[in-house]
Coordinates of C-alpha atoms in Angstrom, one line a residue:
X14 CA 72.7 22.7 128.9
X15 CA 75.0 22.9 131.1
X16 CA 74.4 23.8 134.8
X17 CA 73.3 20.8 136.1
X18 CA 71.4 23.2 139.1
X19 CA 69.6 25.0 136.6
X20 CA 68.4 21.9 135.6
X21 CA 67.4 20.4 138.0
X22 CA 65.7 23.6 139.2
X23 CA 63.8 23.1 136.1
X24 CA 62.6 20.4 136.5
X25 CA 61.9 20.4 140.5
X26 CA 59.7 23.8 139.3
X27 CA 58.2 21.5 136.3
X28 CA 57.2 18.8 138.7
X29 CA 55.2 21.6 141.2
X30 CA 53.3 22.6 138.7
X31 CA 51.8 19.7 137.2
X32 CA 51.3 18.4 140.8
X33 CA 49.3 21.3 141.6
X34 CA 47.8 21.1 138.0
X35 CA 46.5 17.3 138.8
X36 CA 45.4 18.4 142.4
X37 CA 43.2 21.8 141.3
X38 CA 41.7 19.9 138.0
X39 CA 41.5 15.5 139.1
X40 CA 40.7 14.4 142.1
X41 CA 40.9 10.3 143.3
X42 CA 37.2 8.0 143.4
X43 CA 37.1 4.8 142.7
X44 CA 40.4 3.8 142.4
X45 CA 40.6 6.1 139.3
X46 CA 41.6 10.1 138.5
X47 CA 38.7 11.8 137.7
X48 CA 38.4 15.3 136.4
X49 CA 37.3 17.9 137.9
X50 CA 34.1 19.6 137.1
X51 CA 33.6 22.5 136.5
X52 CA 29.2 21.8 137.3
X53 CA 28.0 19.0 139.7
X54 CA 24.2 18.0 139.9
X55 CA 23.6 16.4 142.3
X56 CA 20.4 13.9 144.1
X57 CA 18.3 14.6 140.8
X58 CA 15.9 12.7 138.8
X59 CA 17.4 12.0 135.3
X60 CA 16.2 10.8 132.0
X61 CA 18.9 10.1 129.8
X62 CA 16.9 9.3 126.7
X63 CA 19.9 7.0 126.7
X64 CA 18.9 3.4 125.8
X65 CA 21.8 1.9 127.6
X66 CA 21.6 3.9 130.7
X67 CA 18.3 5.6 130.6
X68 CA 17.8 7.4 134.7
X69 CA 21.0 8.6 136.7
X70 CA 21.3 10.6 140.0
X71 CA 24.1 12.7 139.2
X72 CA 25.8 14.7 136.3
X73 CA 29.3 16.4 135.5
X74 CA 30.2 19.4 133.4
X75 CA 33.2 20.5 132.0
X76 CA 33.4 23.0 129.6
X77 CA 30.5 22.6 127.1
X78 CA 30.7 18.3 127.8
X79 CA 29.3 16.1 130.0
X80 CA 32.2 14.5 131.5
X81 CA 30.2 12.0 133.6
X82 CA 27.0 10.4 134.3
X83 CA 25.7 7.9 137.1
X84 CA 25.9 8.2 140.9
X85 CA 25.6 10.4 143.8
X86 CA 28.2 9.0 145.3
X87 CA 30.1 8.7 142.3
X88 CA 29.7 12.2 141.4
X89 CA 31.6 13.4 144.6
X90 CA 34.8 12.3 142.8
X91 CA 34.8 15.1 140.2
X92 CA 33.7 18.4 142.7
X93 CA 37.0 19.6 143.0
X94 CA 37.5 23.7 145.1
X95 CA 36.0 25.0 142.1
X96 CA 32.7 23.1 140.8
X97 CA 29.8 24.7 141.5
X98 CA 27.5 21.8 142.8
X99 CA 23.7 22.2 142.7
X100 CA 21.5 20.0 144.6
X101 CA 18.3 19.1 143.2
X102 CA 16.4 18.0 145.9
X103 CA 14.3 15.5 143.9
X104 CA 14.1 18.3 140.9
X105 CA 13.7 16.7 137.1
X106 CA 16.3 16.8 134.5
X107 CA 16.0 16.1 130.9
X108 CA 18.0 16.9 128.1
X109 CA 18.3 19.8 126.2
X110 CA 14.8 20.5 124.9
X111 CA 15.1 20.7 121.1
X112 CA 11.7 22.5 120.1
X113 CA 12.4 21.4 116.3
X114 CA 9.9 23.9 114.9
X115 CA 9.5 27.9 115.6
X116 CA 9.9 31.3 114.5
X117 CA 12.0 32.9 116.9
X118 CA 12.3 36.4 116.6
X119 CA 8.0 36.1 116.1
X120 CA 8.1 34.9 119.3
X121 CA 9.5 37.6 120.4
X122 CA 7.9 40.4 118.4
X123 CA 4.8 38.7 120.4
X124 CA 6.0 39.2 123.7
X125 CA 6.8 43.2 123.4
X126 CA 4.1 44.1 121.4
X127 CA 0.1 43.4 121.0
X128 CA 0.0 40.0 122.0
X129 CA -3.8 38.1 121.3
X130 CA -3.0 35.0 122.2
X131 CA -5.2 32.9 124.9
X132 CA -7.9 35.0 124.6
X133 CA -11.6 32.7 124.5
X134 CA -13.9 35.5 123.6
X135 CA -14.4 38.1 120.5
X136 CA -15.1 40.7 122.8
X137 CA -12.5 40.4 124.7
X138 CA -10.1 39.9 121.5
X139 CA -11.1 43.6 120.5
X140 CA -11.5 45.6 123.3
X141 CA -8.0 44.6 123.9
X142 CA -7.0 46.0 120.2
X143 CA -9.4 48.7 121.4
X144 CA -7.1 49.5 124.0
X145 CA -4.1 49.3 123.0
X146 CA -4.7 51.4 119.5
X147 CA -5.9 54.1 121.2
X148 CA -2.2 54.9 123.6
X149 CA -0.4 55.1 120.0
X150 CA -0.9 57.6 117.8
X151 CA -2.4 58.7 114.8
X152 CA -0.8 57.8 111.4
X153 CA 1.0 54.6 113.2
X154 CA 0.9 50.6 111.9
X155 CA -0.6 48.6 114.7
X156 CA 0.5 45.0 114.4
X157 CA -1.2 42.6 116.2
X158 CA -0.1 38.2 116.6
X159 CA -2.3 35.5 118.0
X160 CA -6.0 35.3 117.6
X161 CA -8.6 32.7 117.1
X162 CA -11.7 31.9 117.0
X163 CA -11.2 28.4 117.5
X164 CA -13.1 29.3 121.1
X165 CA -15.1 32.3 120.0
X166 CA -19.4 31.8 121.3
X167 CA -19.7 33.5 117.5
X168 CA -17.8 31.2 115.6
X169 CA -16.0 33.6 112.8
X170 CA -13.5 35.4 111.6
X171 CA -12.3 38.9 113.3
X172 CA -13.1 41.8 110.1
X173 CA -12.6 45.2 109.4
X174 CA -16.4 46.3 110.8
X175 CA -14.5 44.8 114.4
X176 CA -11.8 47.3 114.4
X177 CA -13.0 50.2 112.2
X178 CA -15.1 52.2 114.7
X179 CA -12.1 52.4 116.9
X180 CA -9.6 53.0 114.6
X181 CA -10.6 55.3 111.3
X182 CA -6.6 57.1 111.5
X183 CA -5.0 54.2 112.6
X184 CA -4.3 51.0 110.2
X185 CA -4.6 47.7 112.0
X186 CA -2.9 44.5 111.3
X187 CA -3.3 41.7 113.2
X188 CA -2.3 37.8 112.8
X189 CA -4.4 35.0 113.5
X190 CA -3.0 32.2 115.3
X191 CA -1.4 29.7 112.6
X192 CA -0.3 33.1 110.0
X193 CA -1.9 31.6 106.9
X194 CA -4.4 34.8 107.4
X195 CA -4.8 38.2 109.0
X196 CA -7.3 41.0 109.5
X197 CA -6.9 44.4 108.2
X198 CA -9.0 47.8 109.2
X199 CA -10.4 49.6 106.5
X200 CA -7.6 52.5 107.0
X201 CA -4.9 49.7 106.8
X202 CA -7.0 48.4 103.3
X203 CA -6.7 52.2 102.0
X204 CA -3.2 52.3 102.6
X205 CA -2.5 49.4 101.2
X206 CA -5.1 50.3 97.6
X207 CA -6.9 47.1 98.6
X208 CA -10.3 48.0 96.4
X209 CA -13.8 46.4 95.7
X210 CA -11.8 45.3 92.9
X211 CA -8.7 43.8 94.2
X212 CA -8.0 40.5 92.4
X213 CA -7.0 37.3 94.6
X214 CA -3.1 36.5 94.0
X215 CA -2.0 33.1 93.0
X216 CA -1.9 31.2 96.0
X217 CA -4.0 33.5 98.1
X218 CA -7.6 35.0 98.8
X219 CA -8.8 37.9 99.9
X220 CA -12.9 36.8 102.2
X221 CA -15.3 38.9 100.7
X222 CA -18.9 39.0 101.6
X223 CA -22.4 39.1 99.9
X224 CA -21.6 42.5 97.9
X225 CA -18.0 41.3 97.0
X226 CA -16.3 44.0 99.3
X227 CA -13.5 42.2 101.0
X228 CA -14.5 41.9 104.9
X229 CA -10.4 42.2 106.1
X230 CA -9.5 38.5 106.2
X231 CA -6.7 38.0 103.9
X232 CA -5.6 34.3 103.5
X233 CA -2.3 32.7 102.4
X234 CA -0.3 35.1 99.5
X235 CA -3.3 37.7 99.9
X236 CA -1.1 38.6 102.6
X237 CA 1.0 40.6 101.2
X238 CA -0.8 42.3 99.7
X239 CA -1.2 44.3 102.9
X240 CA 1.8 43.7 104.4
X241 CA 4.0 44.8 101.8
X242 CA 2.8 47.7 102.9
X243 CA 3.5 47.9 106.5
X244 CA 7.0 49.8 107.4
X245 CA 9.4 47.5 108.2
X246 CA 10.8 47.5 111.9
X247 CA 14.1 49.1 112.6
X248 CA 17.5 46.5 112.9
X249 CA 17.3 47.5 116.5
X250 CA 13.6 46.5 117.2
X251 CA 14.4 43.6 114.6
X252 CA 17.9 42.9 117.6
X253 CA 15.6 43.5 120.4
X254 CA 12.2 41.3 119.5
X255 CA 15.3 38.2 118.5
X256 CA 16.4 38.9 122.3
X257 CA 12.9 38.4 123.4
X258 CA 12.3 35.5 122.0
X259 CA 14.8 33.6 121.9
X260 CA 14.7 34.8 126.3
X261 CA 11.4 33.5 126.4
X262 CA 12.4 30.0 125.1
X263 CA 15.1 29.2 127.5
X264 CA 12.7 31.2 130.2
X265 CA 10.6 28.2 128.7
X266 CA 13.4 25.6 129.4
X267 CA 14.7 25.0 125.8
X268 CA 17.9 24.5 125.3
X269 CA 17.6 24.6 121.1
X270 CA 15.4 26.4 118.2
X271 CA 15.2 24.8 115.3
X272 CA 14.2 27.8 113.0
X273 CA 11.9 27.6 110.1
X274 CA 12.4 30.3 107.9
X275 CA 14.6 32.8 107.8
X276 CA 16.6 35.7 106.1
X277 CA 20.4 36.4 106.8
X278 CA 19.1 39.9 108.2
X279 CA 18.1 38.4 111.2
X280 CA 20.7 35.5 110.8
X281 CA 23.3 38.7 111.3
X282 CA 21.7 39.9 114.4
X283 CA 21.7 36.5 115.7
X284 CA 25.4 36.0 115.3
X285 CA 26.1 39.4 117.3
X286 CA 23.7 38.9 120.6
X287 CA 26.5 35.1 120.2
X288 CA 29.0 37.8 120.0
X289 CA 27.7 39.8 122.9
X290 CA 27.7 36.2 125.2
X291 CA 23.3 37.0 124.3
X292 CA 22.4 34.0 122.5
X293 CA 20.9 31.8 125.4
X294 CA 20.0 29.0 122.8
X295 CA 21.1 27.5 120.5
X296 CA 19.7 28.7 117.2
X297 CA 19.5 25.3 113.8
X298 CA 18.4 27.9 110.3
X299 CA 16.4 27.3 107.9
X300 CA 16.7 30.1 105.2
X301 CA 13.1 30.7 103.1
X302 CA 12.8 30.4 99.9
X303 CA 13.4 32.7 97.2
X304 CA 16.1 34.7 97.3
X305 CA 17.5 33.6 101.2
X306 CA 17.7 30.4 100.0
X307 CA 19.5 30.8 97.0
X308 CA 22.1 32.4 99.2
X309 CA 22.3 30.1 101.1
X310 CA 22.9 27.2 98.2
X311 CA 26.0 30.1 96.9
X312 CA 27.0 30.6 100.6
X313 CA 27.1 26.9 101.9
X314 CA 26.3 25.8 104.7
X315 CA 27.9 28.2 108.2
X316 CA 28.2 27.3 111.5
X317 CA 29.4 28.9 115.1
X318 CA 32.3 26.6 116.3
X319 CA 31.2 26.3 119.6
X320 CA 27.9 24.6 117.2
X321 CA 25.3 27.6 119.1
X322 CA 24.3 28.9 115.5
X323 CA 23.7 25.8 112.9
X324 CA 22.8 27.7 109.2
X325 CA 21.5 24.3 107.0
X326 CA 18.1 24.8 105.5
X327 CA 15.5 26.4 103.4
X328 CA 12.2 25.8 104.4
X329 CA 9.2 25.7 102.0
X330 CA 4.9 26.5 102.0
X331 CA 3.7 23.9 100.1
X332 CA 0.1 24.8 101.6
X333 CA -1.4 27.2 104.4
X334 CA -3.6 26.3 108.1
X335 CA -6.5 24.3 108.1
X336 CA -8.3 26.7 110.0
X337 CA -8.5 29.7 107.3
X338 CA -9.2 26.5 104.8
X339 CA -5.6 27.2 103.0
X340 CA -4.5 23.7 103.4
X341 CA -4.8 22.3 100.3
X342 CA -6.5 18.8 100.4
X343 CA -7.6 15.6 97.9
X344 CA -11.2 16.6 98.2
X345 CA -13.2 19.7 99.0
X346 CA -13.4 21.1 102.3
X347 CA -16.9 19.9 104.0
X348 CA -17.7 23.5 105.2
X349 CA -16.8 25.3 102.0
X350 CA -17.4 22.9 99.3
X351 CA -15.8 24.7 96.7
X352 CA -12.9 24.7 97.9
X353 CA -9.9 23.0 98.3
X354 CA -7.2 25.0 99.6
X355 CA -4.3 26.6 97.8
X356 CA -1.0 24.8 96.5
X357 CA 1.9 28.3 97.2
X358 CA 4.6 25.8 95.5
X359 CA 5.7 26.6 91.5
X360 CA 7.1 22.9 91.1
X361 CA 9.2 24.2 88.1
X362 CA 11.1 26.3 90.5
X363 CA 11.4 24.5 93.6
X364 CA 13.1 21.3 91.2
X365 CA 15.6 23.0 90.6
X366 CA 16.6 24.4 93.9
X367 CA 16.1 21.3 95.7
X368 CA 18.2 19.7 93.3
X369 CA 20.7 21.8 94.2
X370 CA 20.7 21.7 97.6
X371 CA 21.4 17.5 97.7
X372 CA 24.6 18.3 96.4
X373 CA 25.6 20.7 98.5
X374 CA 24.7 19.2 102.2
X375 CA 21.2 21.8 102.7
X376 CA 18.0 20.4 104.1
X377 CA 15.0 20.6 102.8
X378 CA 11.8 21.1 105.1
X379 CA 8.4 21.7 103.8
X380 CA 5.1 23.4 105.6
X381 CA 2.7 20.3 103.7
X382 CA -0.5 20.0 106.4
X383 CA -3.7 19.1 103.6
X384 CA -3.4 15.2 102.5
X385 CA -2.7 16.5 99.1
X386 CA 0.2 19.3 100.2
X387 CA 1.7 16.1 101.6
X388 CA 1.6 14.6 98.0
X389 CA 2.7 17.4 96.6
X390 CA 5.7 17.4 98.5
X391 CA 6.3 14.2 98.5
X392 CA 6.7 14.3 94.6
X393 CA 8.8 16.5 94.9
X394 CA 11.1 15.5 97.3
X395 CA 11.2 12.4 94.7
X396 CA 11.3 14.1 92.5
X397 CA 14.5 15.6 93.4
X398 CA 16.3 12.4 94.9
X399 CA 15.8 10.1 91.7
X400 CA 17.5 13.4 89.4
X401 CA 21.0 12.9 92.6
X402 CA 21.4 9.9 93.4
X403 CA 22.9 8.8 96.6
X404 CA 26.2 9.2 94.8
X405 CA 25.9 12.8 93.5
X406 CA 25.2 14.3 97.3
X407 CA 26.8 15.6 99.7
X408 CA 25.4 13.6 101.9
X409 CA 24.0 10.7 101.8
X410 CA 21.0 10.4 104.2
X411 CA 19.5 14.5 103.3
X412 CA 17.2 14.0 106.0
X413 CA 14.8 16.1 104.5
X414 CA 11.5 16.7 106.8
X415 CA 7.9 17.9 106.3
X416 CA 6.7 20.3 108.7
X417 CA 3.3 19.8 110.0
X418 CA 2.8 16.4 108.1
X419 CA -1.2 17.3 109.8
X420 CA -3.2 15.2 106.9
X421 CA -1.6 12.4 105.1
X422 CA -3.4 9.5 103.5
X423 CA -2.6 5.4 104.0
X424 CA -0.9 5.5 100.8
X425 CA 1.3 8.6 101.2
X426 CA 2.6 7.6 105.2
X427 CA 4.1 4.3 103.0
X428 CA 6.4 6.6 101.1
X429 CA 7.9 8.8 104.5
X430 CA 8.8 5.5 105.2
X431 CA 10.3 4.2 101.8
X432 CA 11.8 7.7 101.2
X433 CA 13.2 8.5 104.6
X434 CA 11.5 11.4 105.7
X435 CA 10.8 13.1 108.9
X436 CA 7.7 14.0 110.3
X437 CA 8.0 16.7 112.1
X438 CA 4.3 17.7 114.0
X439 CA 3.0 20.4 115.9
X440 CA 1.1 18.3 119.2
X441 CA -0.4 20.7 120.7
X442 CA -2.5 21.7 117.6
X443 CA -5.0 19.3 119.1
X444 CA -6.6 21.0 121.6
X445 CA -7.5 23.2 119.4
X446 CA -8.2 22.2 116.0
X447 CA -10.1 19.1 116.4
X448 CA -12.9 21.3 117.8
X449 CA -12.8 23.0 114.2
X450 CA -11.5 20.0 112.4
X451 CA -14.7 18.2 111.8
X452 CA -16.9 20.4 110.7
X453 CA -13.5 21.4 108.2
X454 CA -12.3 18.2 107.2
X455 CA -15.1 15.4 108.6
X456 CA -14.5 12.4 110.9
X457 CA -13.5 9.5 107.9
X458 CA -10.3 11.8 107.3
X459 CA -9.5 12.9 110.5
X460 CA -8.8 8.8 110.6
X461 CA -5.5 10.1 108.5
X462 CA -5.2 12.9 110.4
X463 CA -2.7 14.7 112.8
X464 CA -0.9 10.8 113.1
X465 CA 2.1 10.1 115.6
X466 CA 1.8 6.6 116.9
X467 CA 1.1 4.4 113.7
X468 CA 3.7 7.1 112.5
X469 CA 6.2 5.9 115.2
X470 CA 5.3 2.7 114.3
X471 CA 5.6 2.3 111.1
X472 CA 9.7 3.0 111.5
X473 CA 8.8 6.7 109.9
X474 CA 11.7 9.3 111.1
X475 CA 9.1 11.5 113.6
X476 CA 10.0 14.7 115.6
X477 CA 7.7 17.5 117.0
X478 CA 7.8 22.2 117.1
X479 CA 5.4 24.2 118.9
X480 CA 5.5 26.7 115.6
X481 CA 5.8 29.3 118.1
X482 CA 4.6 31.6 118.1
X483 CA 1.1 30.0 116.5
X484 CA 1.0 27.9 119.0
X485 CA 2.7 29.5 123.1
X486 CA 5.9 27.9 122.7
X487 CA 5.7 26.0 126.6
X488 CA 7.7 22.9 126.4
X489 CA 4.8 21.9 129.4
X490 CA 2.1 22.1 126.5
X491 CA 4.0 20.0 124.4
X492 CA 4.7 16.7 126.5
X493 CA 1.2 16.9 128.2
X494 CA 0.0 16.7 124.2
X495 CA 1.9 14.2 123.8
X496 CA 1.3 12.1 126.6
X497 CA -2.6 13.3 126.6
X498 CA -3.9 14.0 123.6
X499 CA -7.4 15.8 125.2
X500 CA -7.3 19.4 126.3
X501 CA -6.7 21.0 129.8
X502 CA -10.5 19.0 131.3
X503 CA -9.3 15.9 130.1
X504 CA -12.1 16.5 127.1
X505 CA -12.1 14.2 123.6
X506 CA -14.5 12.6 121.2
X507 CA -13.9 10.4 119.0
X508 CA -12.5 12.8 116.2
X509 CA -9.4 13.3 118.3
X510 CA -8.1 9.4 118.5
X511 CA -6.2 9.4 121.8
X512 CA -4.7 5.8 121.1
X513 CA -2.2 8.5 118.9
X514 CA -1.1 9.3 122.0
X515 CA 2.6 8.5 122.9
X516 CA 4.4 6.4 125.6
X517 CA 5.9 9.0 128.2
X518 CA 9.5 7.4 126.6
X519 CA 9.1 8.2 122.9
X520 CA 7.4 12.3 124.4
X521 CA 11.2 12.3 125.8
X522 CA 12.4 11.7 122.6
X523 CA 10.2 13.2 120.5
X524 CA 11.4 16.2 122.6
X525 CA 15.4 15.8 122.4
X526 CA 17.1 12.3 121.0
X527 CA 14.6 12.4 118.1
X528 CA 14.4 16.3 117.0
X529 CA 17.9 16.4 117.4
X530 CA 18.3 13.4 114.9
X531 CA 16.3 16.2 112.4
X532 CA 19.3 18.2 113.1
X533 CA 21.7 16.3 112.0
X534 CA 23.5 16.4 115.4
X535 CA 22.1 13.2 117.7
X536 CA 26.3 12.6 117.9
X537 CA 26.9 15.8 119.4
X538 CA 22.9 16.0 122.0
X539 CA 20.0 14.6 122.5
X540 CA 20.8 12.1 125.1
X541 CA 22.3 12.9 128.3
X542 CA 25.6 10.7 127.7
X543 CA 29.6 11.4 128.7
X544 CA 31.1 13.3 125.7
X545 CA 28.1 14.6 124.1
X546 CA 27.0 18.4 124.9
X547 CA 26.0 19.9 128.5
X548 CA 22.4 20.6 127.8
X549 CA 20.1 20.1 129.5
X550 CA 16.3 21.1 130.8
X551 CA 15.6 21.0 134.4
X552 CA 12.1 21.2 136.1
X553 CA 10.5 21.1 139.7
X554 CA 8.4 18.1 138.9
X555 CA 9.1 14.5 137.6
X556 CA 6.5 14.5 134.3
X557 CA 7.6 10.7 133.9
X558 CA 5.8 10.1 137.0
X559 CA 3.0 12.7 138.0
X560 CA -0.6 12.4 136.0
X561 CA -0.5 14.5 132.5
X562 CA -1.9 17.8 133.7
X563 CA -0.4 18.4 136.9
X564 CA 3.0 18.5 134.3
X565 CA 1.6 22.9 134.1
X566 CA 1.7 22.9 137.7
X567 CA 5.8 22.6 137.4
X568 CA 7.9 25.6 136.6
X569 CA 11.4 25.4 134.8
X570 CA 14.5 25.1 137.5
X571 CA 17.3 25.5 135.0
X572 CA 18.9 25.7 131.4
X573 CA 21.6 24.7 131.0
X574 CA 22.8 25.2 127.4
X575 CA 27.1 24.8 126.6
X576 CA 27.6 24.4 129.4
X577 CA 26.6 27.7 130.5
X578 CA 23.7 28.3 132.9
X579 CA 20.6 30.4 130.7
X580 CA 18.1 30.5 132.9
X581 CA 17.9 29.7 136.2
X582 CA 14.2 30.1 138.1

């Protein structure tokens, strides 16, 4: 450059600009230059799930990352002129909570439609269906969700006779909690072509009365006989349901949900929500077996650059639910001696898919509740592992999962460890199932059911999900269940095996770090550490110190995902 005055002017401008940048983005504290944060949270009870630094008072966030974890005093050095500060006045801050097993669109459908969850009386359930149906025009399908008979004094399922008196021209279907059985009224069965002569499909059952007439209850694969005739929701309605589900989970304090079986149509809607800035929780996504699974194998794993969406799994169902006697057992049901439940997987179809998944880095997760279903699934996994040795796999550690892991024979518990399978349990189901489980499988089999602590003690990789909308999808309920293992009144009996409850630290990691590990994310999130994603769940009571039942009185204060406040009370 020939003009020294011009050159010196440029140098001066650069120095001034650098000084402004440093002054704006950095602050001096403790003798070190520190970057000014976007968000600083102080005066909090922070539980990090990091064994090297388990508690803290403050955390600082820049963009989507945690840049500081420590004391309130040291956090002052990260506060700049544009930093948003939050004085938590002792509120509890946790790593962003992860629901390791949920059905996000179904949650939204529950929140926006006929919600029958939490009604402990048969007549009240029927009345709520009637009140809803009275507002619906003749000919329009009515779909409800969430009913459960576990506390009804009648101790029976809903049937068509409960629904027919007020619905002669309105087809009604109501999903039992668990999503493995439905009740349909006579109009719905008429439109679906169901008669006394309709046979049970493979892997399913039509419940019948003493004369062989369908009662209206359809279990597992038999549900499709009705569901295939329900008009598909519009794209717009599905998007509203997904948004309602996402917003509900963020409001509850979840930072990530792990979708247990979905499809590419819903995925496209989630991507739209993400592009619009409305995806308020992370979504780790598994496609449902069948056509969607084959699409995933063809297309491969995909994720957004910010890791808000990660598509990496295939979901199978090995059996049904214990409550509807669809869970596949090694020995007959105590209260149905002619039944051992149903196996829903064709191994000849599943095994090639599983082998391809190993070669392409796709995770397999399989719903297995009964002890036979767990053994059957382990057998399939073991065959796939033998067919595709580690050197032929895209991921040497495939982290395959069994969802629910509800009744596991002792010999198969050892196989979980030997095959390094994740057990992803459903904690909150205990307070409901253990009212009827003794009748289904008896006290002896319950010794190997709903295992938590003993699985962890054996070194089995462990996590938990809500299975919402089967359960509410409330992290307070899940944490309470993990550390208390009673109902909300403190009731339990010997069949509940309260010795299987977890410590508070184990419960915290189950819902944070271990759930992240089940999704290959433990290096990115799951604990509050510098360099990890800024996902935080904040509540107004300290779950680690208060009595377990008091957890239910706490409220979500804030949910932060990817460095952004997604929900604030």
